[in-house]
PDB file of C-alpha atoms in Angstrom:
ATOM      1  CA  GLU A  30      79.768  59.852 -22.208  1.00  0.00           C
ATOM      2  CA  PRO A  31      79.422  56.232 -21.346  1.00  0.00           C
ATOM      3  CA  GLU A  32      83.010  54.712 -21.171  1.00  0.00           C
ATOM      4  CA  VAL A  33      84.902  50.838 -20.992  1.00  0.00           C
ATOM      5  CA  THR A  34      86.313  50.835 -18.064  1.00  0.00           C
ATOM      6  CA  GLN A  35      89.502  48.887 -16.866  1.00  0.00           C
ATOM      7  CA  THR A  36      91.928  47.873 -14.195  1.00  0.00           C
ATOM      8  CA  PRO A  37      94.753  48.122 -13.043  1.00  0.00           C
ATOM      9  CA  SER A  38      96.720  49.576 -15.767  1.00  0.00           C
ATOM     10  CA  HIS A  39      98.665  47.790 -15.750  1.00  0.00           C
ATOM     11  CA  GLN A  40      99.660  45.084 -13.607  1.00  0.00           C
ATOM     12  CA  VAL A  41     103.818  43.349 -13.147  1.00  0.00           C
ATOM     13  CA  THR A  42     103.407  40.251 -12.311  1.00  0.00           C
ATOM     14  CA  GLN A  43     105.984  36.613 -12.097  1.00  0.00           C
ATOM     15  CA  MET A  44     106.046  34.180 -14.650  1.00  0.00           C
ATOM     16  CA  GLY A  45     103.430  31.264 -12.726  1.00  0.00           C
ATOM     17  CA  GLN A  46     101.626  33.558 -10.556  1.00  0.00           C
ATOM     18  CA  GLU A  47      98.166  33.889 -11.693  1.00  0.00           C
ATOM     19  CA  VAL A  48      96.566  37.650 -12.534  1.00  0.00           C
ATOM     20  CA  ILE A  49      92.981  39.125 -13.118  1.00  0.00           C
ATOM     21  CA  LEU A  50      92.674  41.950 -15.339  1.00  0.00           C
ATOM     22  CA  ARG A  51      88.352  43.429 -14.509  1.00  0.00           C
ATOM     23  CA  CYS A  52      86.507  45.383 -16.851  1.00  0.00           C
ATOM     24  CA  VAL A  53      83.323  46.980 -16.288  1.00  0.00           C
ATOM     25  CA  PRO A  54      82.286  47.398 -19.875  1.00  0.00           C
ATOM     26  CA  ILE A  55      79.080  50.343 -20.766  1.00  0.00           C
ATOM     27  CA  SER A  56      76.012  49.150 -18.368  1.00  0.00           C
ATOM     28  CA  ASN A  57      73.755  48.709 -21.874  1.00  0.00           C
ATOM     29  CA  HIS A  58      75.863  46.479 -23.523  1.00  0.00           C
ATOM     30  CA  LEU A  59      75.578  42.554 -24.122  1.00  0.00           C
ATOM     31  CA  TYR A  60      78.562  41.196 -26.123  1.00  0.00           C
ATOM     32  CA  PHE A  61      81.599  41.574 -23.928  1.00  0.00           C
ATOM     33  CA  TYR A  62      85.664  40.513 -25.704  1.00  0.00           C
ATOM     34  CA  TRP A  63      88.818  40.943 -25.149  1.00  0.00           C
ATOM     35  CA  TYR A  64      92.255  41.039 -27.202  1.00  0.00           C
ATOM     36  CA  ARG A  65      95.336  41.412 -26.805  1.00  0.00           C
ATOM     37  CA  GLN A  66      98.356  43.664 -28.595  1.00  0.00           C
ATOM     38  CA  ILE A  67     101.423  41.880 -28.086  1.00  0.00           C
ATOM     39  CA  LEU A  68     103.885  45.807 -28.151  1.00  0.00           C
ATOM     40  CA  GLY A  69     103.571  47.465 -31.733  1.00  0.00           C
ATOM     41  CA  GLN A  70     101.724  44.621 -32.943  1.00  0.00           C
ATOM     42  CA  LYS A  71      97.315  44.326 -34.070  1.00  0.00           C
ATOM     43  CA  VAL A  72      95.248  43.667 -32.469  1.00  0.00           C
ATOM     44  CA  GLU A  73      93.821  39.311 -31.227  1.00  0.00           C
ATOM     45  CA  PHE A  74      90.641  38.447 -30.321  1.00  0.00           C
ATOM     46  CA  LEU A  75      90.728  36.337 -27.582  1.00  0.00           C
ATOM     47  CA  VAL A  76      86.955  35.392 -26.253  1.00  0.00           C
ATOM     48  CA  SER A  77      83.484  36.693 -26.771  1.00  0.00           C
ATOM     49  CA  PHE A  78      80.753  36.206 -24.321  1.00  0.00           C
ATOM     50  CA  TYR A  79      77.191  36.759 -24.265  1.00  0.00           C
ATOM     51  CA  ASN A  80      74.056  36.124 -21.706  1.00  0.00           C
ATOM     52  CA  ASN A  81      77.244  34.568 -18.975  1.00  0.00           C
ATOM     53  CA  GLU A  82      78.685  32.391 -21.478  1.00  0.00           C
ATOM     54  CA  ILE A  83      81.396  31.622 -23.421  1.00  0.00           C
ATOM     55  CA  SER A  84      80.571  32.538 -27.496  1.00  0.00           C
ATOM     56  CA  GLU A  85      83.399  31.966 -28.488  1.00  0.00           C
ATOM     57  CA  LYS A  86      87.328  31.709 -28.278  1.00  0.00           C
ATOM     58  CA  SER A  87      90.883  31.942 -30.390  1.00  0.00           C
ATOM     59  CA  GLU A  88      93.793  29.450 -30.223  1.00  0.00           C
ATOM     60  CA  ILE A  89      95.320  31.927 -27.835  1.00  0.00           C
ATOM     61  CA  PHE A  90      92.603  31.263 -25.713  1.00  0.00           C
ATOM     62  CA  ASP A  91      94.095  28.103 -24.017  1.00  0.00           C
ATOM     63  CA  ASP A  92      92.854  26.379 -21.031  1.00  0.00           C
ATOM     64  CA  GLN A  93      95.474  28.349 -19.095  1.00  0.00           C
ATOM     65  CA  PHE A  94      92.262  31.648 -19.570  1.00  0.00           C
ATOM     66  CA  SER A  95      89.037  32.362 -18.162  1.00  0.00           C
ATOM     67  CA  VAL A  96      86.488  34.951 -17.983  1.00  0.00           C
ATOM     68  CA  GLU A  97      83.669  35.824 -15.791  1.00  0.00           C
ATOM     69  CA  ARG A  98      80.859  38.459 -15.431  1.00  0.00           C
ATOM     70  CA  PRO A  99      80.590  37.779 -11.560  1.00  0.00           C
ATOM     71  CA  ASP A 100      77.996  40.635 -11.140  1.00  0.00           C
ATOM     72  CA  GLY A 101      76.226  42.829 -13.141  1.00  0.00           C
ATOM     73  CA  SER A 102      78.842  45.168 -14.093  1.00  0.00           C
ATOM     74  CA  ASN A 103      82.327  43.196 -14.153  1.00  0.00           C
ATOM     75  CA  PHE A 104      83.370  41.246 -16.851  1.00  0.00           C
ATOM     76  CA  THR A 105      86.900  39.733 -15.240  1.00  0.00           C
ATOM     77  CA  LEU A 106      89.522  38.121 -17.520  1.00  0.00           C
ATOM     78  CA  LYS A 107      91.987  35.124 -15.841  1.00  0.00           C
ATOM     79  CA  ILE A 108      95.579  34.440 -16.941  1.00  0.00           C
ATOM     80  CA  ARG A 109      95.589  30.764 -14.041  1.00  0.00           C
ATOM     81  CA  SER A 110      98.989  30.819 -14.962  1.00  0.00           C
ATOM     82  CA  THR A 111     101.055  33.656 -16.699  1.00  0.00           C
ATOM     83  CA  LYS A 112     103.816  32.867 -18.704  1.00  0.00           C
ATOM     84  CA  LEU A 113     107.059  35.601 -19.945  1.00  0.00           C
ATOM     85  CA  GLU A 114     104.520  35.325 -23.607  1.00  0.00           C
ATOM     86  CA  ASP A 115     100.905  36.488 -21.961  1.00  0.00           C
ATOM     87  CA  SER A 116     103.066  40.143 -21.692  1.00  0.00           C
ATOM     88  CA  ALA A 117     101.182  42.160 -23.629  1.00  0.00           C
ATOM     89  CA  MET A 118      98.425  44.338 -23.874  1.00  0.00           C
ATOM     90  CA  TYR A 119      94.314  43.705 -22.829  1.00  0.00           C
ATOM     91  CA  PHE A 120      91.525  45.501 -24.099  1.00  0.00           C
ATOM     92  CA  CYS A 121      88.464  44.591 -23.026  1.00  0.00           C
ATOM     93  CA  ALA A 122      85.853  46.215 -25.771  1.00  0.00           C
ATOM     94  CA  SER A 123      81.509  45.473 -25.764  1.00  0.00           C
ATOM     95  CA  SER A 124      79.525  46.703 -28.367  1.00  0.00           C
ATOM     96  CA  PRO A 125      75.034  46.766 -27.595  1.00  0.00           C
ATOM     97  CA  ARG A 126      72.150  44.879 -28.831  1.00  0.00           C
ATOM     98  CA  THR A 127      73.033  42.583 -32.095  1.00  0.00           C
ATOM     99  CA  GLY A 128      72.643  44.135 -35.451  1.00  0.00           C
ATOM    100  CA  HIS A 129      75.597  46.994 -33.572  1.00  0.00           C
ATOM    101  CA  TYR A 130      78.749  45.621 -34.330  1.00  0.00           C
ATOM    102  CA  GLU A 131      80.537  48.576 -33.521  1.00  0.00           C
ATOM    103  CA  GLN A 132      82.646  47.562 -30.692  1.00  0.00           C
ATOM    104  CA  TYR A 133      83.900  50.317 -28.008  1.00  0.00           C
ATOM    105  CA  PHE A 134      87.401  49.456 -26.667  1.00  0.00           C
ATOM    106  CA  GLY A 135      88.611  49.557 -23.350  1.00  0.00           C
ATOM    107  CA  PRO A 136      92.160  51.667 -22.013  1.00  0.00           C
ATOM    108  CA  GLY A 137      93.644  49.131 -21.559  1.00  0.00           C
ATOM    109  CA  THR A 138      95.751  46.461 -18.950  1.00  0.00           C
ATOM    110  CA  ARG A 139      99.269  46.610 -20.012  1.00  0.00           C
ATOM    111  CA  LEU A 140     100.774  43.226 -18.080  1.00  0.00           C
ATOM    112  CA  THR A 141     103.934  42.733 -17.752  1.00  0.00           C
ATOM    113  CA  VAL A 142     105.069  38.873 -17.188  1.00  0.00           C
ATOM    114  CA  THR A 143     108.758  38.383 -15.562  1.00  0.00           C
TER     115      THR A 143
ATOM    116  CA  GLY B  13      90.250  31.486 -41.025  1.00  0.00           C
ATOM    117  CA  GLN B  14      89.206  35.186 -42.060  1.00  0.00           C
ATOM    118  CA  GLN B  15      92.457  37.526 -42.898  1.00  0.00           C
ATOM    119  CA  VAL B  16      93.066  40.877 -43.128  1.00  0.00           C
ATOM    120  CA  MET B  17      96.008  42.388 -44.892  1.00  0.00           C
ATOM    121  CA  GLN B  18      96.756  46.450 -44.501  1.00  0.00           C
ATOM    122  CA  ILE B  19      99.636  47.940 -46.041  1.00  0.00           C
ATOM    123  CA  PRO B  20     102.004  50.316 -45.987  1.00  0.00           C
ATOM    124  CA  GLN B  21     102.798  49.424 -41.983  1.00  0.00           C
ATOM    125  CA  TYR B  22     104.767  53.400 -42.457  1.00  0.00           C
ATOM    126  CA  GLN B  23     103.482  56.122 -44.133  1.00  0.00           C
ATOM    127  CA  HIS B  24     105.918  59.122 -42.770  1.00  0.00           C
ATOM    128  CA  VAL B  25     104.350  62.625 -44.372  1.00  0.00           C
ATOM    129  CA  GLN B  26     104.611  66.194 -44.086  1.00  0.00           C
ATOM    130  CA  GLU B  27     102.134  68.120 -42.341  1.00  0.00           C
ATOM    131  CA  GLY B  28      99.921  68.862 -45.301  1.00  0.00           C
ATOM    132  CA  GLU B  29     100.273  66.166 -47.466  1.00  0.00           C
ATOM    133  CA  ASP B  30      97.855  64.086 -48.104  1.00  0.00           C
ATOM    134  CA  PHE B  31      97.612  60.022 -46.632  1.00  0.00           C
ATOM    135  CA  THR B  32      96.622  57.025 -47.656  1.00  0.00           C
ATOM    136  CA  THR B  33      95.740  52.734 -46.694  1.00  0.00           C
ATOM    137  CA  TYR B  34      94.831  50.415 -47.987  1.00  0.00           C
ATOM    138  CA  CYS B  35      93.217  47.253 -47.055  1.00  0.00           C
ATOM    139  CA  ASN B  36      92.216  43.591 -48.060  1.00  0.00           C
ATOM    140  CA  SER B  37      90.319  40.904 -46.824  1.00  0.00           C
ATOM    141  CA  SER B  38      90.706  36.699 -47.692  1.00  0.00           C
ATOM    142  CA  THR B  39      87.115  36.868 -47.214  1.00  0.00           C
ATOM    143  CA  THR B  40      83.934  38.781 -48.056  1.00  0.00           C
ATOM    144  CA  LEU B  41      83.137  40.925 -44.838  1.00  0.00           C
ATOM    145  CA  SER B  42      79.368  41.782 -44.786  1.00  0.00           C
ATOM    146  CA  ASN B  43      81.202  45.239 -42.883  1.00  0.00           C
ATOM    147  CA  ILE B  44      83.878  46.920 -42.683  1.00  0.00           C
ATOM    148  CA  GLN B  45      85.080  49.240 -39.809  1.00  0.00           C
ATOM    149  CA  TRP B  46      87.919  51.436 -39.324  1.00  0.00           C
ATOM    150  CA  TYR B  47      89.831  51.708 -35.830  1.00  0.00           C
ATOM    151  CA  LYS B  48      92.439  55.042 -34.491  1.00  0.00           C
ATOM    152  CA  GLN B  49      94.815  54.088 -32.403  1.00  0.00           C
ATOM    153  CA  ARG B  50      96.866  57.271 -30.628  1.00  0.00           C
ATOM    154  CA  PRO B  51      99.844  56.761 -29.505  1.00  0.00           C
ATOM    155  CA  GLY B  52     100.013  54.595 -26.142  1.00  0.00           C
ATOM    156  CA  GLY B  53      96.502  54.441 -26.456  1.00  0.00           C
ATOM    157  CA  HIS B  54      93.631  52.152 -27.134  1.00  0.00           C
ATOM    158  CA  PRO B  55      91.554  51.669 -30.455  1.00  0.00           C
ATOM    159  CA  VAL B  56      88.542  53.863 -31.590  1.00  0.00           C
ATOM    160  CA  PHE B  57      85.750  53.410 -32.837  1.00  0.00           C
ATOM    161  CA  LEU B  58      85.959  55.480 -36.549  1.00  0.00           C
ATOM    162  CA  ILE B  59      83.310  54.292 -38.833  1.00  0.00           C
ATOM    163  CA  GLN B  60      81.724  51.288 -40.219  1.00  0.00           C
ATOM    164  CA  LEU B  61      81.036  50.607 -44.051  1.00  0.00           C
ATOM    165  CA  VAL B  62      78.396  48.180 -45.305  1.00  0.00           C
ATOM    166  CA  LYS B  63      77.496  48.456 -48.638  1.00  0.00           C
ATOM    167  CA  SER B  64      79.316  47.288 -51.988  1.00  0.00           C
ATOM    168  CA  GLY B  65      80.766  50.575 -53.101  1.00  0.00           C
ATOM    169  CA  GLU B  66      80.296  52.631 -50.056  1.00  0.00           C
ATOM    170  CA  VAL B  67      82.022  55.382 -49.519  1.00  0.00           C
ATOM    171  CA  LYS B  68      81.838  57.951 -46.281  1.00  0.00           C
ATOM    172  CA  LYS B  69      84.100  61.148 -45.383  1.00  0.00           C
ATOM    173  CA  GLN B  70      84.517  62.441 -42.038  1.00  0.00           C
ATOM    174  CA  LYS B  71      85.957  66.163 -42.777  1.00  0.00           C
ATOM    175  CA  ARG B  72      89.293  64.748 -44.101  1.00  0.00           C
ATOM    176  CA  LEU B  73      88.695  61.576 -44.072  1.00  0.00           C
ATOM    177  CA  THR B  74      87.338  59.732 -47.043  1.00  0.00           C
ATOM    178  CA  PHE B  75      86.325  55.671 -45.941  1.00  0.00           C
ATOM    179  CA  GLN B  76      85.459  53.399 -49.191  1.00  0.00           C
ATOM    180  CA  PHE B  77      84.061  50.115 -49.599  1.00  0.00           C
ATOM    181  CA  GLY B  78      85.144  48.052 -51.873  1.00  0.00           C
ATOM    182  CA  GLU B  79      82.427  46.754 -55.238  1.00  0.00           C
ATOM    183  CA  ALA B  80      83.124  43.379 -53.973  1.00  0.00           C
ATOM    184  CA  LYS B  81      83.360  44.365 -50.166  1.00  0.00           C
ATOM    185  CA  LYS B  82      86.934  42.922 -48.965  1.00  0.00           C
ATOM    186  CA  ASN B  83      88.203  45.287 -49.774  1.00  0.00           C
ATOM    187  CA  SER B  84      89.343  49.300 -48.177  1.00  0.00           C
ATOM    188  CA  SER B  85      90.345  52.537 -48.276  1.00  0.00           C
ATOM    189  CA  LEU B  86      90.642  55.497 -46.079  1.00  0.00           C
ATOM    190  CA  HIS B  87      92.488  59.061 -47.692  1.00  0.00           C
ATOM    191  CA  ILE B  88      93.031  61.821 -45.517  1.00  0.00           C
ATOM    192  CA  THR B  89      93.670  65.221 -47.458  1.00  0.00           C
ATOM    193  CA  ALA B  90      95.708  67.988 -45.508  1.00  0.00           C
ATOM    194  CA  THR B  91      96.923  65.579 -42.603  1.00  0.00           C
ATOM    195  CA  GLN B  92      97.688  67.463 -39.700  1.00  0.00           C
ATOM    196  CA  THR B  93     100.295  66.570 -36.819  1.00  0.00           C
ATOM    197  CA  THR B  94      96.194  65.536 -34.897  1.00  0.00           C
ATOM    198  CA  ASP B  95      96.065  62.566 -36.992  1.00  0.00           C
ATOM    199  CA  VAL B  96      99.522  60.767 -35.776  1.00  0.00           C
ATOM    200  CA  GLY B  97      98.261  57.645 -35.269  1.00  0.00           C
ATOM    201  CA  THR B  98      97.689  53.913 -36.046  1.00  0.00           C
ATOM    202  CA  TYR B  99      94.997  53.029 -38.214  1.00  0.00           C
ATOM    203  CA  PHE B 100      93.375  49.793 -38.056  1.00  0.00           C
ATOM    204  CA  CYS B 101      90.930  48.068 -40.702  1.00  0.00           C
ATOM    205  CA  ALA B 102      88.702  44.952 -38.820  1.00  0.00           C
ATOM    206  CA  GLY B 103      86.536  42.440 -41.020  1.00  0.00           C
ATOM    207  CA  PRO B 104      84.044  40.957 -38.206  1.00  0.00           C
ATOM    208  CA  ARG B 105      83.097  37.603 -38.294  1.00  0.00           C
ATOM    209  CA  ARG B 106      80.335  36.411 -36.536  1.00  0.00           C
ATOM    210  CA  SER B 107      80.468  34.169 -33.722  1.00  0.00           C
ATOM    211  CA  GLY B 108      78.267  32.543 -31.666  1.00  0.00           C
ATOM    212  CA  ALA B 109      75.059  33.756 -30.339  1.00  0.00           C
ATOM    213  CA  GLY B 110      74.595  36.923 -31.663  1.00  0.00           C
ATOM    214  CA  SER B 111      78.313  38.427 -31.329  1.00  0.00           C
ATOM    215  CA  TYR B 112      80.826  39.148 -33.194  1.00  0.00           C
ATOM    216  CA  GLN B 113      84.900  39.226 -32.719  1.00  0.00           C
ATOM    217  CA  LEU B 114      86.958  41.608 -35.047  1.00  0.00           C
ATOM    218  CA  THR B 115      89.762  40.507 -37.293  1.00  0.00           C
ATOM    219  CA  PHE B 116      92.160  43.271 -37.011  1.00  0.00           C
ATOM    220  CA  GLY B 117      94.734  44.173 -40.017  1.00  0.00           C
ATOM    221  CA  LYS B 118      98.602  44.572 -38.657  1.00  0.00           C
ATOM    222  CA  GLY B 119      98.026  48.625 -39.266  1.00  0.00           C
ATOM    223  CA  THR B 120      99.460  51.320 -40.940  1.00  0.00           C
ATOM    224  CA  LYS B 121     100.893  53.596 -38.308  1.00  0.00           C
ATOM    225  CA  LEU B 122     101.640  57.340 -39.285  1.00  0.00           C
ATOM    226  CA  SER B 123     103.611  59.997 -38.718  1.00  0.00           C
ATOM    227  CA  VAL B 124     102.850  63.311 -39.719  1.00  0.00           C
ATOM    228  CA  ILE B 125     106.086  65.269 -39.142  1.00  0.00           C
ATOM    229  CA  PRO B 126     105.169  69.187 -38.914  1.00  0.00           C
TER     230      PRO B 126
END
């Protein structure tokens, strides 16, 4: 069964550094998402992406965040200058054509900012 | 904005006992989704309910969607240790270009005592 994959599984970085989290969505999916989950808390929406542009972003997704689909398979989340409060699990998700609402989540990248 | 609330936050049950988690939305939902997250894992889609008053069953799991499409419940009959995890309800909200962002509840963490 196709799966969303994410790399790395764990990223440790120093405050102020840039990080790029990578995702490979399910191949025939068209809608891509990033969510984050601070330890022990709920999953929070960051951004949705369709047709090579952002569809919507949350308040969390400020100017320090960006997303890109550099080729036909990868979907990346960049944090330009990490802060301590960016420490969280970041999940990528994808969904098929519009009308199919379920989202398929990747295993996540645990980001630790020190 | 849309808020999704879940109770209880934690539930400890003896193996074989039943378990129920309740979900309430501040707005009427087009549909509601349920996800399960095992400890250290990622959200995994369980089911989607669309129709007012809908009831769906998956083996020992029974999902209900309220008549007003603002609340939902998940009931597990005769819990097993494999049911351990956090159960999230999520309400989709349409973003731009046909994509849907999910607003998650805080989840109910289920512990099953063997």
